[in-house]
């Protein structure tokens, strides 16, 4: 329908962040979407965790178990009689049980017919240029509030056991070193958790699109606003203040972007706009040339005050643990 607004229906870019990024991932791999519906895609912190997708039967059973336990309802009529306030209370409890995730994608054989990792492995996705990435400390906004910004080793070991199965738990120290050697167990967990979900998931998608000869651009946002909570670091959604500076007044009413921060915001906006226009984020005055992703260099653009390209940063942790288990779908469900 974009032609009705003066746009070109042959030049559509779909993009989203967080749940929006997950939706883009689904559209890229959905057989429901016709070829050439869109010409490029942007995914910000939206590569789907291998375990955060469910079969229809499991989704129905899991939600039913939660609802029965919280409502004491065994019939649909009982559910229909619940007040709005009670439903919102139940939603809040269910969200906390799932570490902030209220609903997840479901393999319904209509929009989604297989796990995302299987679709990637088979090359069963829409072949369009891709811009994809995540933030350095993606999971801190989930974990830090649970522990009020600080936690000991025992608490973090228990937390890890709620996310990963025993096989993965035994391998984590081999790749990251023992948690006992970490000065900050909460930081240790956020590094592991962010790699397993966001960093390695985004990298796998960038690599697979590149393998098919598609222009693929991989980034990591790494700038911390000085007013951000200490525990959070560069957390989930942090990059949005650069794209939409007006939201800063809602988050931090007394803070204004410095000149350097405004320049970073401008650079990022221009990268995104130029990708939308031409499938290439670079522009004539780019401070840093954003190279297409190549598996041989395993490169990502670090977006920061000193933005730069780097190579092989995520290689060891992704190859040695998360890529293997993602392909096998061995991450335990929440």
mmCIF file of C-alpha atoms in Angstrom:
data_model
loop_
_atom_site.group_PDB
_atom_site.id
_atom_site.type_symbol
_atom_site.label_atom_id
_atom_site.label_comp_id
_atom_site.label_asym_id
_atom_site.label_seq_id
_atom_site.Cartn_x
_atom_site.Cartn_y
_atom_site.Cartn_z
ATOM 1 C CA UNK A 1 0.000 0.000 0.000
ATOM 2 C CA UNK A 2 3.006 2.350 0.123
ATOM 3 C CA UNK A 3 2.271 3.606 -3.398
ATOM 4 C CA UNK A 4 -0.700 5.444 -1.893
ATOM 5 C CA UNK A 5 1.752 7.519 0.113
ATOM 6 C CA UNK A 6 4.156 8.252 -2.712
ATOM 7 C CA UNK A 7 6.422 5.289 -2.013
ATOM 8 C CA UNK A 8 7.800 2.569 -4.276
ATOM 9 C CA UNK A 9 6.303 -0.897 -3.597
ATOM 10 C CA UNK A 10 9.361 -2.408 -5.292
ATOM 11 C CA UNK A 11 11.694 -0.857 -2.703
ATOM 12 C CA UNK A 12 10.405 -2.092 0.644
ATOM 13 C CA UNK A 13 12.646 -2.510 3.682
ATOM 14 C CA UNK A 14 11.236 -4.257 6.728
ATOM 15 C CA UNK A 15 12.934 -3.572 10.039
ATOM 16 C CA UNK A 16 12.416 -3.922 13.739
ATOM 17 C CA UNK A 17 14.021 -4.010 17.166
ATOM 18 C CA UNK A 18 13.515 -6.624 19.896
ATOM 19 C CA UNK A 19 10.064 -8.175 19.280
ATOM 20 C CA UNK A 20 10.011 -6.171 16.058
ATOM 21 C CA UNK A 21 13.310 -7.769 15.070
ATOM 22 C CA UNK A 22 11.914 -11.197 15.904
ATOM 23 C CA UNK A 23 8.950 -10.427 13.635
ATOM 24 C CA UNK A 24 11.348 -9.549 10.802
ATOM 25 C CA UNK A 25 13.212 -12.825 11.372
ATOM 26 C CA UNK A 26 9.909 -14.701 11.126
ATOM 27 C CA UNK A 27 8.893 -12.891 7.940
ATOM 28 C CA UNK A 28 12.258 -13.712 6.384
ATOM 29 C CA UNK A 29 11.627 -17.392 6.985
ATOM 30 C CA UNK A 30 7.872 -17.662 6.544
ATOM 31 C CA UNK A 31 6.458 -19.496 3.532
ATOM 32 C CA UNK A 32 3.367 -17.320 3.980
ATOM 33 C CA UNK A 33 5.339 -14.375 2.560
ATOM 34 C CA UNK A 34 5.618 -14.218 -1.236
ATOM 35 C CA UNK A 35 8.973 -13.663 -2.876
ATOM 36 C CA UNK A 36 9.807 -10.025 -3.640
ATOM 37 C CA UNK A 37 7.366 -8.771 -0.996
ATOM 38 C CA UNK A 38 10.296 -6.798 0.451
ATOM 39 C CA UNK A 39 13.774 -6.029 -0.851
ATOM 40 C CA UNK A 40 15.894 -5.822 2.307
ATOM 41 C CA UNK A 41 15.658 -6.364 6.062
ATOM 42 C CA UNK A 42 16.967 -4.839 9.302
ATOM 43 C CA UNK A 43 17.067 -6.841 12.541
ATOM 44 C CA UNK A 44 18.087 -5.116 15.781
ATOM 45 C CA UNK A 45 18.395 -7.475 18.753
ATOM 46 C CA UNK A 46 15.888 -9.822 17.152
ATOM 47 C CA UNK A 47 17.632 -13.035 16.175
ATOM 48 C CA UNK A 48 15.377 -15.723 17.679
ATOM 49 C CA UNK A 49 16.801 -17.704 20.554
ATOM 50 C CA UNK A 50 16.782 -21.393 19.556
ATOM 51 C CA UNK A 51 14.706 -22.298 22.605
ATOM 52 C CA UNK A 52 12.331 -19.333 22.475
ATOM 53 C CA UNK A 53 10.061 -20.846 19.884
ATOM 54 C CA UNK A 54 7.616 -23.599 20.581
ATOM 55 C CA UNK A 55 5.554 -26.237 18.882
ATOM 56 C CA UNK A 56 1.844 -25.512 18.940
ATOM 57 C CA UNK A 57 1.104 -28.409 21.288
ATOM 58 C CA UNK A 58 3.785 -27.356 23.791
ATOM 59 C CA UNK A 59 2.663 -23.731 23.641
ATOM 60 C CA UNK A 60 -0.923 -24.682 24.421
ATOM 61 C CA UNK A 61 0.082 -27.015 27.229
ATOM 62 C CA UNK A 62 2.550 -24.551 28.783
ATOM 63 C CA UNK A 63 0.168 -21.608 28.738
ATOM 64 C CA UNK A 64 -2.647 -23.839 29.990
ATOM 65 C CA UNK A 65 -0.551 -25.073 32.907
ATOM 66 C CA UNK A 66 0.337 -21.529 33.922
ATOM 67 C CA UNK A 67 -3.244 -20.288 33.633
ATOM 68 C CA UNK A 68 -4.731 -23.206 35.553
ATOM 69 C CA UNK A 69 -2.248 -22.749 38.374
ATOM 70 C CA UNK A 70 -2.810 -19.005 38.639
ATOM 71 C CA UNK A 71 -6.577 -18.899 38.146
ATOM 72 C CA UNK A 72 -7.826 -22.219 39.520
ATOM 73 C CA UNK A 73 -9.876 -22.375 36.327
ATOM 74 C CA UNK A 74 -10.561 -25.665 34.557
ATOM 75 C CA UNK A 75 -13.117 -24.396 32.033
ATOM 76 C CA UNK A 76 -13.193 -21.712 29.377
ATOM 77 C CA UNK A 77 -16.212 -20.147 31.037
ATOM 78 C CA UNK A 78 -14.233 -19.664 34.226
ATOM 79 C CA UNK A 79 -11.535 -17.915 32.215
ATOM 80 C CA UNK A 80 -14.075 -15.666 30.512
ATOM 81 C CA UNK A 81 -15.421 -14.597 33.882
ATOM 82 C CA UNK A 82 -12.050 -13.241 35.037
ATOM 83 C CA UNK A 83 -11.838 -9.475 35.479
ATOM 84 C CA UNK A 84 -9.449 -7.387 33.412
ATOM 85 C CA UNK A 85 -7.471 -6.540 36.541
ATOM 86 C CA UNK A 86 -7.053 -10.231 37.365
ATOM 87 C CA UNK A 87 -5.919 -11.029 33.812
ATOM 88 C CA UNK A 88 -3.290 -8.264 33.996
ATOM 89 C CA UNK A 89 -2.066 -9.628 37.345
ATOM 90 C CA UNK A 90 -1.737 -13.088 35.809
ATOM 91 C CA UNK A 91 0.104 -11.671 32.805
ATOM 92 C CA UNK A 92 2.593 -9.966 35.126
ATOM 93 C CA UNK A 93 3.271 -13.191 37.042
ATOM 94 C CA UNK A 94 3.603 -15.207 33.820
ATOM 95 C CA UNK A 95 6.049 -12.649 32.441
ATOM 96 C CA UNK A 96 8.280 -12.901 35.521
ATOM 97 C CA UNK A 97 8.292 -16.671 35.285
ATOM 98 C CA UNK A 98 9.587 -16.372 31.731
ATOM 99 C CA UNK A 99 12.224 -13.740 32.588
ATOM 100 C CA UNK A 100 10.294 -10.973 30.910
ATOM 101 C CA UNK A 101 9.099 -12.952 27.894
ATOM 102 C CA UNK A 102 5.308 -13.041 27.909
ATOM 103 C CA UNK A 103 4.691 -14.667 24.541
ATOM 104 C CA UNK A 104 6.945 -16.500 22.114
ATOM 105 C CA UNK A 105 6.710 -17.505 18.436
ATOM 106 C CA UNK A 106 4.859 -20.751 17.805
ATOM 107 C CA UNK A 107 5.342 -23.275 15.018
ATOM 108 C CA UNK A 108 1.757 -23.236 13.790
ATOM 109 C CA UNK A 109 2.426 -24.638 10.275
ATOM 110 C CA UNK A 110 0.883 -21.474 8.895
ATOM 111 C CA UNK A 111 3.214 -18.551 9.535
ATOM 112 C CA UNK A 112 6.057 -20.708 10.878
ATOM 113 C CA UNK A 113 6.596 -24.335 9.909
ATOM 114 C CA UNK A 114 9.973 -25.154 11.501
ATOM 115 C CA UNK A 115 12.595 -23.979 13.970
ATOM 116 C CA UNK A 116 14.520 -20.939 12.751
ATOM 117 C CA UNK A 117 17.888 -22.688 12.960
ATOM 118 C CA UNK A 118 16.601 -25.458 10.698
ATOM 119 C CA UNK A 119 15.321 -22.903 8.204
ATOM 120 C CA UNK A 120 18.713 -21.196 8.147
ATOM 121 C CA UNK A 121 20.591 -24.469 7.754
ATOM 122 C CA UNK A 122 18.439 -25.454 4.779
ATOM 123 C CA UNK A 123 18.655 -22.025 3.166
ATOM 124 C CA UNK A 124 14.894 -21.777 3.440
ATOM 125 C CA UNK A 125 14.592 -18.009 3.803
ATOM 126 C CA UNK A 126 13.984 -14.954 1.655
ATOM 127 C CA UNK A 127 17.222 -13.966 -0.049
ATOM 128 C CA UNK A 128 17.529 -10.209 0.530
ATOM 129 C CA UNK A 129 20.316 -7.917 1.812
ATOM 130 C CA UNK A 130 20.461 -7.887 5.608
ATOM 131 C CA UNK A 131 21.579 -5.437 8.292
ATOM 132 C CA UNK A 132 21.689 -7.170 11.670
ATOM 133 C CA UNK A 133 23.218 -6.801 15.094
ATOM 134 C CA UNK A 134 22.766 -6.317 18.807
ATOM 135 C CA UNK A 135 24.072 -4.466 21.857
ATOM 136 C CA UNK A 136 27.048 -5.406 24.001
ATOM 137 C CA UNK A 137 25.091 -6.137 27.199
ATOM 138 C CA UNK A 138 21.751 -7.282 25.787
ATOM 139 C CA UNK A 139 20.542 -9.354 28.721
ATOM 140 C CA UNK A 140 21.488 -7.014 31.562
ATOM 141 C CA UNK A 141 18.086 -5.322 31.424
ATOM 142 C CA UNK A 142 16.529 -8.717 32.163
ATOM 143 C CA UNK A 143 18.963 -9.979 34.781
ATOM 144 C CA UNK A 144 20.021 -6.863 36.721
ATOM 145 C CA UNK A 145 16.503 -5.992 37.983
ATOM 146 C CA UNK A 146 16.003 -9.524 39.271
ATOM 147 C CA UNK A 147 19.034 -9.196 41.564
ATOM 148 C CA UNK A 148 18.879 -5.422 42.161
ATOM 149 C CA UNK A 149 22.186 -4.915 40.390
ATOM 150 C CA UNK A 150 24.355 -7.280 42.434
ATOM 151 C CA UNK A 151 24.580 -11.031 42.998
ATOM 152 C CA UNK A 152 26.969 -13.621 44.383
ATOM 153 C CA UNK A 153 28.367 -16.677 42.655
ATOM 154 C CA UNK A 154 25.812 -19.103 44.113
ATOM 155 C CA UNK A 155 22.893 -16.966 42.937
ATOM 156 C CA UNK A 156 24.352 -16.768 39.441
ATOM 157 C CA UNK A 157 25.045 -20.499 39.239
ATOM 158 C CA UNK A 158 21.422 -21.177 40.175
ATOM 159 C CA UNK A 159 20.269 -18.635 37.598
ATOM 160 C CA UNK A 160 22.355 -20.235 34.843
ATOM 161 C CA UNK A 161 20.833 -23.617 35.681
ATOM 162 C CA UNK A 162 17.366 -22.191 34.924
ATOM 163 C CA UNK A 163 18.469 -21.180 31.424
ATOM 164 C CA UNK A 164 20.775 -23.942 30.192
ATOM 165 C CA UNK A 165 20.796 -27.712 30.409
ATOM 166 C CA UNK A 166 23.500 -29.648 32.248
ATOM 167 C CA UNK A 167 25.528 -30.361 29.103
ATOM 168 C CA UNK A 168 25.882 -26.661 28.320
ATOM 169 C CA UNK A 169 26.514 -25.758 31.973
ATOM 170 C CA UNK A 170 29.490 -28.123 31.987
ATOM 171 C CA UNK A 171 30.929 -26.520 28.847
ATOM 172 C CA UNK A 172 30.533 -22.850 29.802
ATOM 173 C CA UNK A 173 33.622 -22.798 32.120
ATOM 174 C CA UNK A 174 35.748 -24.324 29.358
ATOM 175 C CA UNK A 175 34.935 -21.423 27.038
ATOM 176 C CA UNK A 176 34.552 -18.529 29.499
ATOM 177 C CA UNK A 177 36.634 -19.708 32.422
ATOM 178 C CA UNK A 178 35.140 -20.606 35.825
ATOM 179 C CA UNK A 179 32.662 -18.189 37.343
ATOM 180 C CA UNK A 180 34.674 -18.394 40.579
ATOM 181 C CA UNK A 181 37.500 -16.505 38.839
ATOM 182 C CA UNK A 182 35.194 -13.633 37.885
ATOM 183 C CA UNK A 183 35.319 -10.460 39.977
ATOM 184 C CA UNK A 184 31.645 -9.841 39.206
ATOM 185 C CA UNK A 185 29.467 -12.978 38.818
ATOM 186 C CA UNK A 186 26.554 -10.891 37.482
ATOM 187 C CA UNK A 187 28.734 -9.455 34.699
ATOM 188 C CA UNK A 188 29.964 -12.976 33.911
ATOM 189 C CA UNK A 189 26.409 -14.230 33.491
ATOM 190 C CA UNK A 190 25.392 -11.292 31.315
ATOM 191 C CA UNK A 191 28.356 -11.917 29.004
ATOM 192 C CA UNK A 192 27.442 -15.594 28.649
ATOM 193 C CA UNK A 193 23.727 -14.906 28.277
ATOM 194 C CA UNK A 194 24.197 -12.083 25.742
ATOM 195 C CA UNK A 195 26.526 -14.213 23.618
ATOM 196 C CA UNK A 196 24.220 -17.220 23.583
ATOM 197 C CA UNK A 197 21.193 -15.249 22.504
ATOM 198 C CA UNK A 198 21.995 -12.009 20.780
ATOM 199 C CA UNK A 199 25.586 -11.930 19.589
ATOM 200 C CA UNK A 200 25.948 -15.442 18.231
ATOM 201 C CA UNK A 201 22.398 -15.543 16.889
ATOM 202 C CA UNK A 202 22.930 -12.343 14.919
ATOM 203 C CA UNK A 203 26.309 -13.573 13.717
ATOM 204 C CA UNK A 204 24.847 -16.866 12.474
ATOM 205 C CA UNK A 205 22.238 -15.029 10.425
ATOM 206 C CA UNK A 206 24.810 -12.614 9.004
ATOM 207 C CA UNK A 207 27.022 -15.554 8.049
ATOM 208 C CA UNK A 208 24.270 -17.598 6.442
ATOM 209 C CA UNK A 209 23.026 -14.678 4.341
ATOM 210 C CA UNK A 210 26.617 -13.970 3.308
ATOM 211 C CA UNK A 211 27.082 -17.625 2.324
ATOM 212 C CA UNK A 212 24.315 -17.145 -0.229
ATOM 213 C CA UNK A 213 26.086 -14.170 -1.775
ATOM 214 C CA UNK A 214 23.800 -11.605 -0.145
ATOM 215 C CA UNK A 215 25.058 -8.275 1.187
ATOM 216 C CA UNK A 216 25.099 -8.749 4.936
ATOM 217 C CA UNK A 217 26.117 -6.081 7.457
ATOM 218 C CA UNK A 218 26.800 -7.067 11.073
ATOM 219 C CA UNK A 219 27.101 -4.551 13.941
ATOM 220 C CA UNK A 220 27.510 -4.349 17.720
ATOM 221 C CA UNK A 221 26.325 -1.199 19.496
ATOM 222 C CA UNK A 222 28.771 -0.419 22.293
ATOM 223 C CA UNK A 223 28.163 3.109 23.613
ATOM 224 C CA UNK A 224 27.117 3.635 27.241
ATOM 225 C CA UNK A 225 25.268 6.822 28.097
ATOM 226 C CA UNK A 226 26.864 8.240 31.269
ATOM 227 C CA UNK A 227 23.441 8.367 32.941
ATOM 228 C CA UNK A 228 22.633 4.689 32.286
ATOM 229 C CA UNK A 229 22.348 2.424 35.369
ATOM 230 C CA UNK A 230 25.769 0.968 36.225
ATOM 231 C CA UNK A 231 24.714 -2.673 36.071
ATOM 232 C CA UNK A 232 22.981 -2.308 32.715
ATOM 233 C CA UNK A 233 25.900 -1.218 30.555
ATOM 234 C CA UNK A 234 24.911 -1.169 26.860
ATOM 235 C CA UNK A 235 21.640 -2.960 27.454
ATOM 236 C CA UNK A 236 18.754 -4.093 25.291
ATOM 237 C CA UNK A 237 17.124 -1.114 23.471
ATOM 238 C CA UNK A 238 20.040 1.235 24.372
ATOM 239 C CA UNK A 239 20.702 2.065 20.712
ATOM 240 C CA UNK A 240 17.192 3.464 20.240
ATOM 241 C CA UNK A 241 18.167 6.748 21.881
ATOM 242 C CA UNK A 242 20.511 7.319 18.927
ATOM 243 C CA UNK A 243 17.798 6.742 16.333
ATOM 244 C CA UNK A 244 15.067 8.565 18.257
ATOM 245 C CA UNK A 245 16.794 11.172 20.473
ATOM 246 C CA UNK A 246 13.428 12.571 21.550
ATOM 247 C CA UNK A 247 12.835 9.523 23.778
ATOM 248 C CA UNK A 248 15.843 10.551 25.859
ATOM 249 C CA UNK A 249 13.710 13.130 27.650
ATOM 250 C CA UNK A 250 11.383 10.347 28.781
ATOM 251 C CA UNK A 251 14.182 8.128 30.072
ATOM 252 C CA UNK A 252 16.531 10.753 31.492
ATOM 253 C CA UNK A 253 14.665 14.105 31.652
ATOM 254 C CA UNK A 254 17.712 16.136 32.715
ATOM 255 C CA UNK A 255 20.195 14.756 30.200
ATOM 256 C CA UNK A 256 20.930 16.060 26.715
ATOM 257 C CA UNK A 257 23.156 14.411 24.133
ATOM 258 C CA UNK A 258 26.612 15.906 23.901
ATOM 259 C CA UNK A 259 28.004 17.065 20.571
ATOM 260 C CA UNK A 260 29.940 13.809 20.203
ATOM 261 C CA UNK A 261 26.841 11.764 21.021
ATOM 262 C CA UNK A 262 24.839 13.728 18.458
ATOM 263 C CA UNK A 263 27.494 12.910 15.854
ATOM 264 C CA UNK A 264 27.250 9.202 16.693
ATOM 265 C CA UNK A 265 23.457 9.414 16.372
ATOM 266 C CA UNK A 266 23.809 11.152 13.000
ATOM 267 C CA UNK A 267 26.268 8.531 11.742
ATOM 268 C CA UNK A 268 24.009 5.659 12.783
ATOM 269 C CA UNK A 269 20.912 7.239 11.245
ATOM 270 C CA UNK A 270 22.782 7.781 7.967
ATOM 271 C CA UNK A 271 24.016 4.164 7.921
ATOM 272 C CA UNK A 272 20.460 2.892 8.376
ATOM 273 C CA UNK A 273 18.906 5.333 5.899
ATOM 274 C CA UNK A 274 21.441 4.515 3.202
ATOM 275 C CA UNK A 275 20.923 0.793 3.665
ATOM 276 C CA UNK A 276 17.178 1.358 3.276
ATOM 277 C CA UNK A 277 17.784 3.366 0.105
ATOM 278 C CA UNK A 278 20.460 1.257 -1.590
ATOM 279 C CA UNK A 279 21.155 -1.964 0.368
ATOM 280 C CA UNK A 280 24.527 -0.421 1.295
ATOM 281 C CA UNK A 281 24.827 1.542 4.571
ATOM 282 C CA UNK A 282 27.913 3.495 3.525
ATOM 283 C CA UNK A 283 27.644 7.111 2.380
ATOM 284 C CA UNK A 284 30.089 9.578 0.845
ATOM 285 C CA UNK A 285 31.242 11.080 4.153
ATOM 286 C CA UNK A 286 31.182 7.895 6.250
ATOM 287 C CA UNK A 287 33.784 8.164 8.994
ATOM 288 C CA UNK A 288 34.189 4.376 8.885
ATOM 289 C CA UNK A 289 33.519 2.163 5.886
ATOM 290 C CA UNK A 290 31.163 -0.601 7.003
ATOM 291 C CA UNK A 291 32.441 -3.706 5.260
ATOM 292 C CA UNK A 292 30.045 -6.450 4.240
ATOM 293 C CA UNK A 293 30.189 -9.487 6.503
ATOM 294 C CA UNK A 294 32.548 -12.240 5.371
ATOM 295 C CA UNK A 295 32.889 -15.552 7.185
ATOM 296 C CA UNK A 296 36.624 -15.468 6.500
ATOM 297 C CA UNK A 297 37.103 -12.266 8.520
ATOM 298 C CA UNK A 298 34.051 -12.682 10.790
ATOM 299 C CA UNK A 299 33.759 -8.904 10.945
ATOM 300 C CA UNK A 300 31.394 -6.575 12.743
ATOM 301 C CA UNK A 301 31.140 -2.787 12.971
ATOM 302 C CA UNK A 302 31.447 -1.548 16.550
ATOM 303 C CA UNK A 303 29.253 1.531 16.952
ATOM 304 C CA UNK A 304 30.802 3.726 19.615
ATOM 305 C CA UNK A 305 32.556 7.064 20.068
ATOM 306 C CA UNK A 306 35.448 5.494 18.163
ATOM 307 C CA UNK A 307 33.438 3.316 15.783
ATOM 308 C CA UNK A 308 35.609 0.733 14.052
ATOM 309 C CA UNK A 309 35.603 -2.560 12.208
ATOM 310 C CA UNK A 310 36.908 -5.610 14.048
ATOM 311 C CA UNK A 311 37.524 -9.215 13.055
ATOM 312 C CA UNK A 312 37.009 -12.573 14.778
ATOM 313 C CA UNK A 313 35.704 -11.028 18.024
ATOM 314 C CA UNK A 314 32.875 -13.520 18.594
ATOM 315 C CA UNK A 315 34.461 -16.461 16.772
ATOM 316 C CA UNK A 316 35.695 -18.500 19.733
ATOM 317 C CA UNK A 317 32.614 -18.347 21.934
ATOM 318 C CA UNK A 318 30.160 -18.806 19.063
ATOM 319 C CA UNK A 319 31.988 -21.637 17.325
ATOM 320 C CA UNK A 320 33.024 -23.497 20.466
ATOM 321 C CA UNK A 321 29.636 -23.618 22.143
ATOM 322 C CA UNK A 322 26.622 -21.585 21.004
ATOM 323 C CA UNK A 323 26.575 -22.394 17.296
ATOM 324 C CA UNK A 324 26.788 -26.104 17.991
ATOM 325 C CA UNK A 325 23.951 -26.137 20.474
ATOM 326 C CA UNK A 326 21.779 -23.782 18.480
ATOM 327 C CA UNK A 327 21.939 -26.136 15.520
ATOM 328 C CA UNK A 328 20.975 -29.037 17.757
ATOM 329 C CA UNK A 329 18.283 -26.988 19.520
ATOM 330 C CA UNK A 330 19.635 -28.214 22.847
ATOM 331 C CA UNK A 331 19.036 -25.096 24.930
ATOM 332 C CA UNK A 332 16.590 -25.929 27.671
ATOM 333 C CA UNK A 333 13.235 -24.157 27.662
ATOM 334 C CA UNK A 334 12.542 -21.458 30.234
#
